[in-house]
Amino acid sequence: MAHDTKDGAATILFNISAVERETGLSKDTLRVWERRYDFPHPVRDDNGDRAYTTGQIAKLRLIKRLLDQGHRPGKIIGLDDEHLERLVTEPAGDQPPRQDIAVYIRLVRSHQALELRRHLSQAMARQGLQKFVVDTVAPLTRAVGEAWMRGEIAVFEEHLYTELMEGLLRNAITALQPQGNAPRVLLTSLPNEPHNLGLLMVEAMLTVENALCIPLGTETPVTEIAQAAQAHRVDMVALSFSSAYPESKAIDALRELRSLLPDSTLLCAGGAGIARIRRRLDGIQLIIELEKMCELVRQWRAEHSSY
Amino acid sequence: MAHDTKDGAATILFNISAVERETGLSKDTLRVWERRYDFPHPVRDDNGDRAYTTGQIAKLRLIKRLLDQGHRPGKIIGLDDEHLERLVTEPAGDQPPRQDIAVYIRLVRSHQALELRRHLSQAMARQGLQKFVVDTVAPLTRAVGEAWMRGEIAVFEEHLYTELMEGLLRNAITALQPQGNAPRVLLTSLPNEPHNLGLLMVEAMLTVENALCIPLGTETPVTEIAQAAQAHRVDMVALSFSSAYPESKAIDALRELRSLLPDSTLLCAGGAGIARIRRRLDGIQLIIELEKMCELVRQWRAEHSSY
DNA sequence: GTCAACTATTTGTCTAGGACAACTCGGGCA
DNA sequence: TGCCCGAGTTGTCCTAGACAAATAGTTGAC
């Protein structure tokens, strides 16, 4: 077991805030699960505060993934690790592990930063930027995230990967200079969503499509997004959500933002946190595939061609 | 009043989750402020849930800024908008504003992203990377931060500035390929320190000095930093602290990290959060001036030259 | 068998008020 | 000045109850 904690000595414990951050489950949810399902059942520290183990966090993450897949808390909390593992791996095994991804992962784990960079640069040159983003960056980033969840990749290794990939994408983006009849696209994420890679992927895709991107980085409050959209007179606003982002909060915020934007402004939301949403949301484009964004840009251009 | 809501019709109201997202103040904090200071005092919706107005959110943001400047909640919550505004503008004006900086600031405020980028690029080419970082990026970033504190620059404008500058620096860094007798330097920040610009400035300075930087991005836990230092066999570890980082926590973390690193590894800490520390810390280099890092690299090289 | 409508159960998030550790500030002392 | 201690402040945790929204299950009509 990767996260074995039989070391007897001072096992690291996490307070409820840390668990909220790590799992994306709110403090309220954690407490009410404990009350109802008796899991997680953390020990208490000297102050009577909950103290969670890494094992509990790992199981919570597993449960979160199953919830995202449509399972219900009452049915799966309480199952032991083996059952959960079986559930989670069952519908995942549709993809045979890709050879090139495995190579990259190996480089990440062996700290060969320069080598990794070289390989990825070559892949980018070979595939072209858009194909590189869709076929390499996206699946690789997912694979790194999953390996990290399984404890196969350390935090610092994942950090270095992210940093390296950001540099690579930013570099490629700067080299392009959009012009012409381009829609103006605002790119950002909501507070508590610090992941920038997804946004950079979109920016890369769109810049190739000759759109004019205005990247605000991550964690912009809804009201600020609305102001920025007005100030920059953008045609589209695109938000990114990682899988840890709570679905209900994403929906609330999107509705809020939709009401603050002019009707003529297109509002798009994408990322793993969006992919699982079933419902239709009025006036909001849910982006499942990266290519969809490009399509929207082309569509916009067709509708706004002045010829 | 800036955010007058005399439109009579359905004023948009925000629930407590939305306010948490927009202001960064936790639900607990919002409730306890209401109990203790009677502000914010939201109306209640049909379910008895708190419903905040945009005016209240604006005031909360203002208060948040003042807290970041070192004011205390009990002293300032309860003051009316005018008093708050006066507080926020007060403690400026010690420096005569530099002409070029003022020009950049004006571009930030008028959302001329492309123009700003062009100006900065030119400055970089004119000054050279190191001088650009020390004489332009550092003071400009400080000026943007201060203008934001005073409310002269909106959050989204500051975001765009940061994003643009990151792109610029990253681009310049990638263009350089260090080699030779280079010290290996690990660059990162501690959890709760999300600012990356300072790290990029250091990386730019050091890469020009021909050091081999290993950037981990921001928010790496202490133990992970120690592991990374070992895995990458680094000669130096450099951490960045912004002014908002609590001094005592910085010192604790630095001491802990020092104890986890081999004695032969140099540990450096810099940034506005470090500049105010008076005390000497054994085995830890406090970096006040960016140039100091370059000096340390040269020193290292002198000590490790194999000739 | 399929679909719609209705009811039951599940589930997340809100509420209130209490407690307390960690932090800040000011005064007193070396 | 520098350091320590006590008083006051402040954010985050706690318990336990309530309820709206979402989902599952049941019934009945076609």
PDB file of N, CA, C and O (backbone and C1' of nucleotides) in Angstrom, chain B residues 16-17 27 31 35-36 44 48-50 72 249, chain C residues 13-20 22-25:
ATOM      1  N   ILE B  16     -24.515  33.611   1.293  1.00  0.00           N
ATOM      2  CA  ILE B  16     -23.258  33.675   2.040  1.00  0.00           C
ATOM      3  C   ILE B  16     -22.116  32.984   1.301  1.00  0.00           C
ATOM      4  O   ILE B  16     -20.957  33.390   1.394  1.00  0.00           O
ATOM      5  N   SER B  17     -22.439  31.957   0.527  1.00  0.00           N
ATOM      6  CA  SER B  17     -21.402  31.272  -0.258  1.00  0.00           C
ATOM      7  C   SER B  17     -20.810  32.215  -1.293  1.00  0.00           C
ATOM      8  O   SER B  17     -19.592  32.248  -1.496  1.00  0.00           O
ATOM      9  N   LYS B  27     -17.281  31.946   5.612  1.00  0.00           N
ATOM     10  CA  LYS B  27     -18.637  32.058   6.131  1.00  0.00           C
ATOM     11  C   LYS B  27     -18.608  32.284   7.626  1.00  0.00           C
ATOM     12  O   LYS B  27     -19.373  33.097   8.148  1.00  0.00           O
ATOM     13  N   ARG B  31     -20.267  35.481   9.617  1.00  0.00           N
ATOM     14  CA  ARG B  31     -21.291  35.357  10.655  1.00  0.00           C
ATOM     15  C   ARG B  31     -20.827  35.966  11.971  1.00  0.00           C
ATOM     16  O   ARG B  31     -21.591  36.636  12.664  1.00  0.00           O
ATOM     17  N   ARG B  35     -22.320  39.119  14.255  1.00  0.00           N
ATOM     18  CA  ARG B  35     -22.656  38.979  15.667  1.00  0.00           C
ATOM     19  C   ARG B  35     -21.936  40.054  16.490  1.00  0.00           C
ATOM     20  O   ARG B  35     -22.525  40.707  17.344  1.00  0.00           O
ATOM     21  N   ARG B  36     -20.643  40.258  16.215  1.00  0.00           N
ATOM     22  CA  ARG B  36     -19.836  41.118  17.074  1.00  0.00           C
ATOM     23  C   ARG B  36     -19.917  42.589  16.711  1.00  0.00           C
ATOM     24  O   ARG B  36     -19.963  43.456  17.572  1.00  0.00           O
ATOM     25  N   ARG B  44     -32.732  38.916   5.152  1.00  0.00           N
ATOM     26  CA  ARG B  44     -32.924  37.471   5.058  1.00  0.00           C
ATOM     27  C   ARG B  44     -33.875  37.160   3.913  1.00  0.00           C
ATOM     28  O   ARG B  44     -34.845  37.889   3.687  1.00  0.00           O
ATOM     29  N   GLY B  48     -34.892  32.395   5.434  1.00  0.00           N
ATOM     30  CA  GLY B  48     -34.146  32.860   6.595  1.00  0.00           C
ATOM     31  C   GLY B  48     -32.654  32.901   6.349  1.00  0.00           C
ATOM     32  O   GLY B  48     -31.876  33.145   7.270  1.00  0.00           O
ATOM     33  N   ASP B  49     -32.229  32.661   5.110  1.00  0.00           N
ATOM     34  CA  ASP B  49     -30.795  32.713   4.796  1.00  0.00           C
ATOM     35  C   ASP B  49     -30.363  34.153   4.558  1.00  0.00           C
ATOM     36  O   ASP B  49     -31.138  34.974   4.062  1.00  0.00           O
ATOM     37  N   ARG B  50     -29.101  34.434   4.895  1.00  0.00           N
ATOM     38  CA  ARG B  50     -28.565  35.776   4.692  1.00  0.00           C
ATOM     39  C   ARG B  50     -28.524  36.136   3.213  1.00  0.00           C
ATOM     40  O   ARG B  50     -28.166  35.312   2.372  1.00  0.00           O
ATOM     41  N   ARG B  72      -6.907  46.585  12.057  1.00  0.00           N
ATOM     42  CA  ARG B  72      -7.578  45.518  12.779  1.00  0.00           C
ATOM     43  C   ARG B  72      -9.085  45.670  12.633  1.00  0.00           C
ATOM     44  O   ARG B  72      -9.617  46.776  12.652  1.00  0.00           O
ATOM     45  N   LYS B 249       5.413  33.028  11.037  1.00  0.00           N
ATOM     46  CA  LYS B 249       5.270  31.762  10.301  1.00  0.00           C
ATOM     47  C   LYS B 249       6.442  31.563   9.358  1.00  0.00           C
ATOM     48  O   LYS B 249       6.944  30.444   9.179  1.00  0.00           O
TER      49      LYS B 249
ATOM     50  P    DT C  13     -22.580  21.798  -0.488  1.00  0.00           P
ATOM     51  O5'  DT C  13     -23.410  22.856   0.360  1.00  0.00           O
ATOM     52  C5'  DT C  13     -24.579  23.395  -0.212  1.00  0.00           C
ATOM     53  C4'  DT C  13     -25.368  24.108   0.845  1.00  0.00           C
ATOM     54  C3'  DT C  13     -24.542  25.075   1.696  1.00  0.00           C
ATOM     55  O3'  DT C  13     -25.202  26.323   1.670  1.00  0.00           O
ATOM     56  C1'  DT C  13     -25.880  23.724   3.058  1.00  0.00           C
ATOM     57  P    DC C  14     -24.390  27.640   2.105  1.00  0.00           P
ATOM     58  O5'  DC C  14     -25.221  28.212   3.347  1.00  0.00           O
ATOM     59  C5'  DC C  14     -26.521  28.707   3.140  1.00  0.00           C
ATOM     60  C4'  DC C  14     -27.384  28.417   4.342  1.00  0.00           C
ATOM     61  C3'  DC C  14     -27.008  29.147   5.622  1.00  0.00           C
ATOM     62  O3'  DC C  14     -27.612  30.419   5.662  1.00  0.00           O
ATOM     63  C1'  DC C  14     -27.732  26.896   6.012  1.00  0.00           C
ATOM     64  P    DT C  15     -27.172  31.464   6.793  1.00  0.00           P
ATOM     65  O5'  DT C  15     -27.772  30.863   8.132  1.00  0.00           O
ATOM     66  C5'  DT C  15     -29.174  30.813   8.306  1.00  0.00           C
ATOM     67  C4'  DT C  15     -29.499  30.173   9.621  1.00  0.00           C
ATOM     68  C3'  DT C  15     -28.778  30.772  10.806  1.00  0.00           C
ATOM     69  O3'  DT C  15     -29.512  31.875  11.292  1.00  0.00           O
ATOM     70  C1'  DT C  15     -28.822  28.381  10.932  1.00  0.00           C
ATOM     71  P    DA C  16     -28.795  32.852  12.316  1.00  0.00           P
ATOM     72  O5'  DA C  16     -28.655  32.044  13.663  1.00  0.00           O
ATOM     73  C5'  DA C  16     -29.817  31.549  14.328  1.00  0.00           C
ATOM     74  C4'  DA C  16     -29.389  30.929  15.636  1.00  0.00           C
ATOM     75  C3'  DA C  16     -28.487  31.841  16.453  1.00  0.00           C
ATOM     76  O3'  DA C  16     -29.051  32.021  17.744  1.00  0.00           O
ATOM     77  C1'  DA C  16     -27.435  29.722  16.107  1.00  0.00           C
ATOM     78  P    DG C  17     -28.640  33.278  18.639  1.00  0.00           P
ATOM     79  O5'  DG C  17     -27.509  32.624  19.535  1.00  0.00           O
ATOM     80  C5'  DG C  17     -27.817  31.415  20.200  1.00  0.00           C
ATOM     81  C4'  DG C  17     -26.542  30.753  20.619  1.00  0.00           C
ATOM     82  C3'  DG C  17     -25.542  31.706  21.308  1.00  0.00           C
ATOM     83  O3'  DG C  17     -25.184  31.110  22.530  1.00  0.00           O
ATOM     84  C1'  DG C  17     -24.475  30.405  19.677  1.00  0.00           C
ATOM     85  P    DG C  18     -24.326  31.820  23.651  1.00  0.00           P
ATOM     86  O5'  DG C  18     -23.234  30.700  23.934  1.00  0.00           O
ATOM     87  C5'  DG C  18     -23.620  29.329  23.910  1.00  0.00           C
ATOM     88  C4'  DG C  18     -22.386  28.458  23.868  1.00  0.00           C
ATOM     89  C3'  DG C  18     -21.213  29.032  24.667  1.00  0.00           C
ATOM     90  O3'  DG C  18     -20.594  27.978  25.391  1.00  0.00           O
ATOM     91  C1'  DG C  18     -20.551  28.661  22.430  1.00  0.00           C
ATOM     92  P    DA C  19     -19.548  28.322  26.531  1.00  0.00           P
ATOM     93  O5'  DA C  19     -18.192  27.917  25.804  1.00  0.00           O
ATOM     94  C5'  DA C  19     -18.055  26.577  25.326  1.00  0.00           C
ATOM     95  C4'  DA C  19     -16.772  26.472  24.549  1.00  0.00           C
ATOM     96  C3'  DA C  19     -15.549  27.030  25.289  1.00  0.00           C
ATOM     97  O3'  DA C  19     -14.622  25.973  25.453  1.00  0.00           O
ATOM     98  C1'  DA C  19     -15.644  27.811  23.027  1.00  0.00           C
ATOM     99  P    DC C  20     -13.417  26.125  26.476  1.00  0.00           P
ATOM    100  O5'  DC C  20     -12.220  26.460  25.489  1.00  0.00           O
ATOM    101  C5'  DC C  20     -11.991  25.631  24.347  1.00  0.00           C
ATOM    102  C4'  DC C  20     -11.034  26.347  23.418  1.00  0.00           C
ATOM    103  C3'  DC C  20      -9.906  27.089  24.165  1.00  0.00           C
ATOM    104  O3'  DC C  20      -8.718  26.873  23.472  1.00  0.00           O
ATOM    105  C1'  DC C  20     -10.908  28.496  22.632  1.00  0.00           C
ATOM    106  P    DA C  22      -2.491  27.189  19.459  1.00  0.00           P
ATOM    107  O5'  DA C  22      -2.417  28.532  18.615  1.00  0.00           O
ATOM    108  C5'  DA C  22      -3.216  28.664  17.446  1.00  0.00           C
ATOM    109  C4'  DA C  22      -3.215  30.113  17.025  1.00  0.00           C
ATOM    110  C3'  DA C  22      -1.853  30.789  17.138  1.00  0.00           C
ATOM    111  O3'  DA C  22      -1.667  31.556  15.964  1.00  0.00           O
ATOM    112  C1'  DA C  22      -3.455  32.028  18.326  1.00  0.00           C
ATOM    113  P    DC C  23      -0.232  32.115  15.582  1.00  0.00           P
ATOM    114  O5'  DC C  23      -0.454  33.679  15.611  1.00  0.00           O
ATOM    115  C5'  DC C  23      -1.537  34.222  14.867  1.00  0.00           C
ATOM    116  C4'  DC C  23      -2.023  35.491  15.518  1.00  0.00           C
ATOM    117  C3'  DC C  23      -0.928  36.540  15.725  1.00  0.00           C
ATOM    118  O3'  DC C  23      -1.107  37.564  14.763  1.00  0.00           O
ATOM    119  C1'  DC C  23      -2.468  36.423  17.557  1.00  0.00           C
ATOM    120  P    DT C  24      -0.070  38.789  14.708  1.00  0.00           P
ATOM    121  O5'  DT C  24      -0.722  39.860  15.691  1.00  0.00           O
ATOM    122  C5'  DT C  24      -2.074  40.228  15.515  1.00  0.00           C
ATOM    123  C4'  DT C  24      -2.384  41.409  16.420  1.00  0.00           C
ATOM    124  C3'  DT C  24      -1.274  42.452  16.507  1.00  0.00           C
ATOM    125  O3'  DT C  24      -1.905  43.726  16.448  1.00  0.00           O
ATOM    126  C1'  DT C  24      -1.768  41.625  18.676  1.00  0.00           C
ATOM    127  P    DC C  25      -1.044  45.050  16.360  1.00  0.00           P
ATOM    128  O5'  DC C  25      -1.178  45.635  17.830  1.00  0.00           O
ATOM    129  C5'  DC C  25      -2.476  45.685  18.426  1.00  0.00           C
ATOM    130  C4'  DC C  25      -2.352  46.119  19.870  1.00  0.00           C
ATOM    131  C3'  DC C  25      -1.298  47.189  20.129  1.00  0.00           C
ATOM    132  O3'  DC C  25      -1.872  48.197  20.945  1.00  0.00           O
ATOM    133  C1'  DC C  25      -0.958  45.345  21.571  1.00  0.00           C
TER     134       DC C  25
END
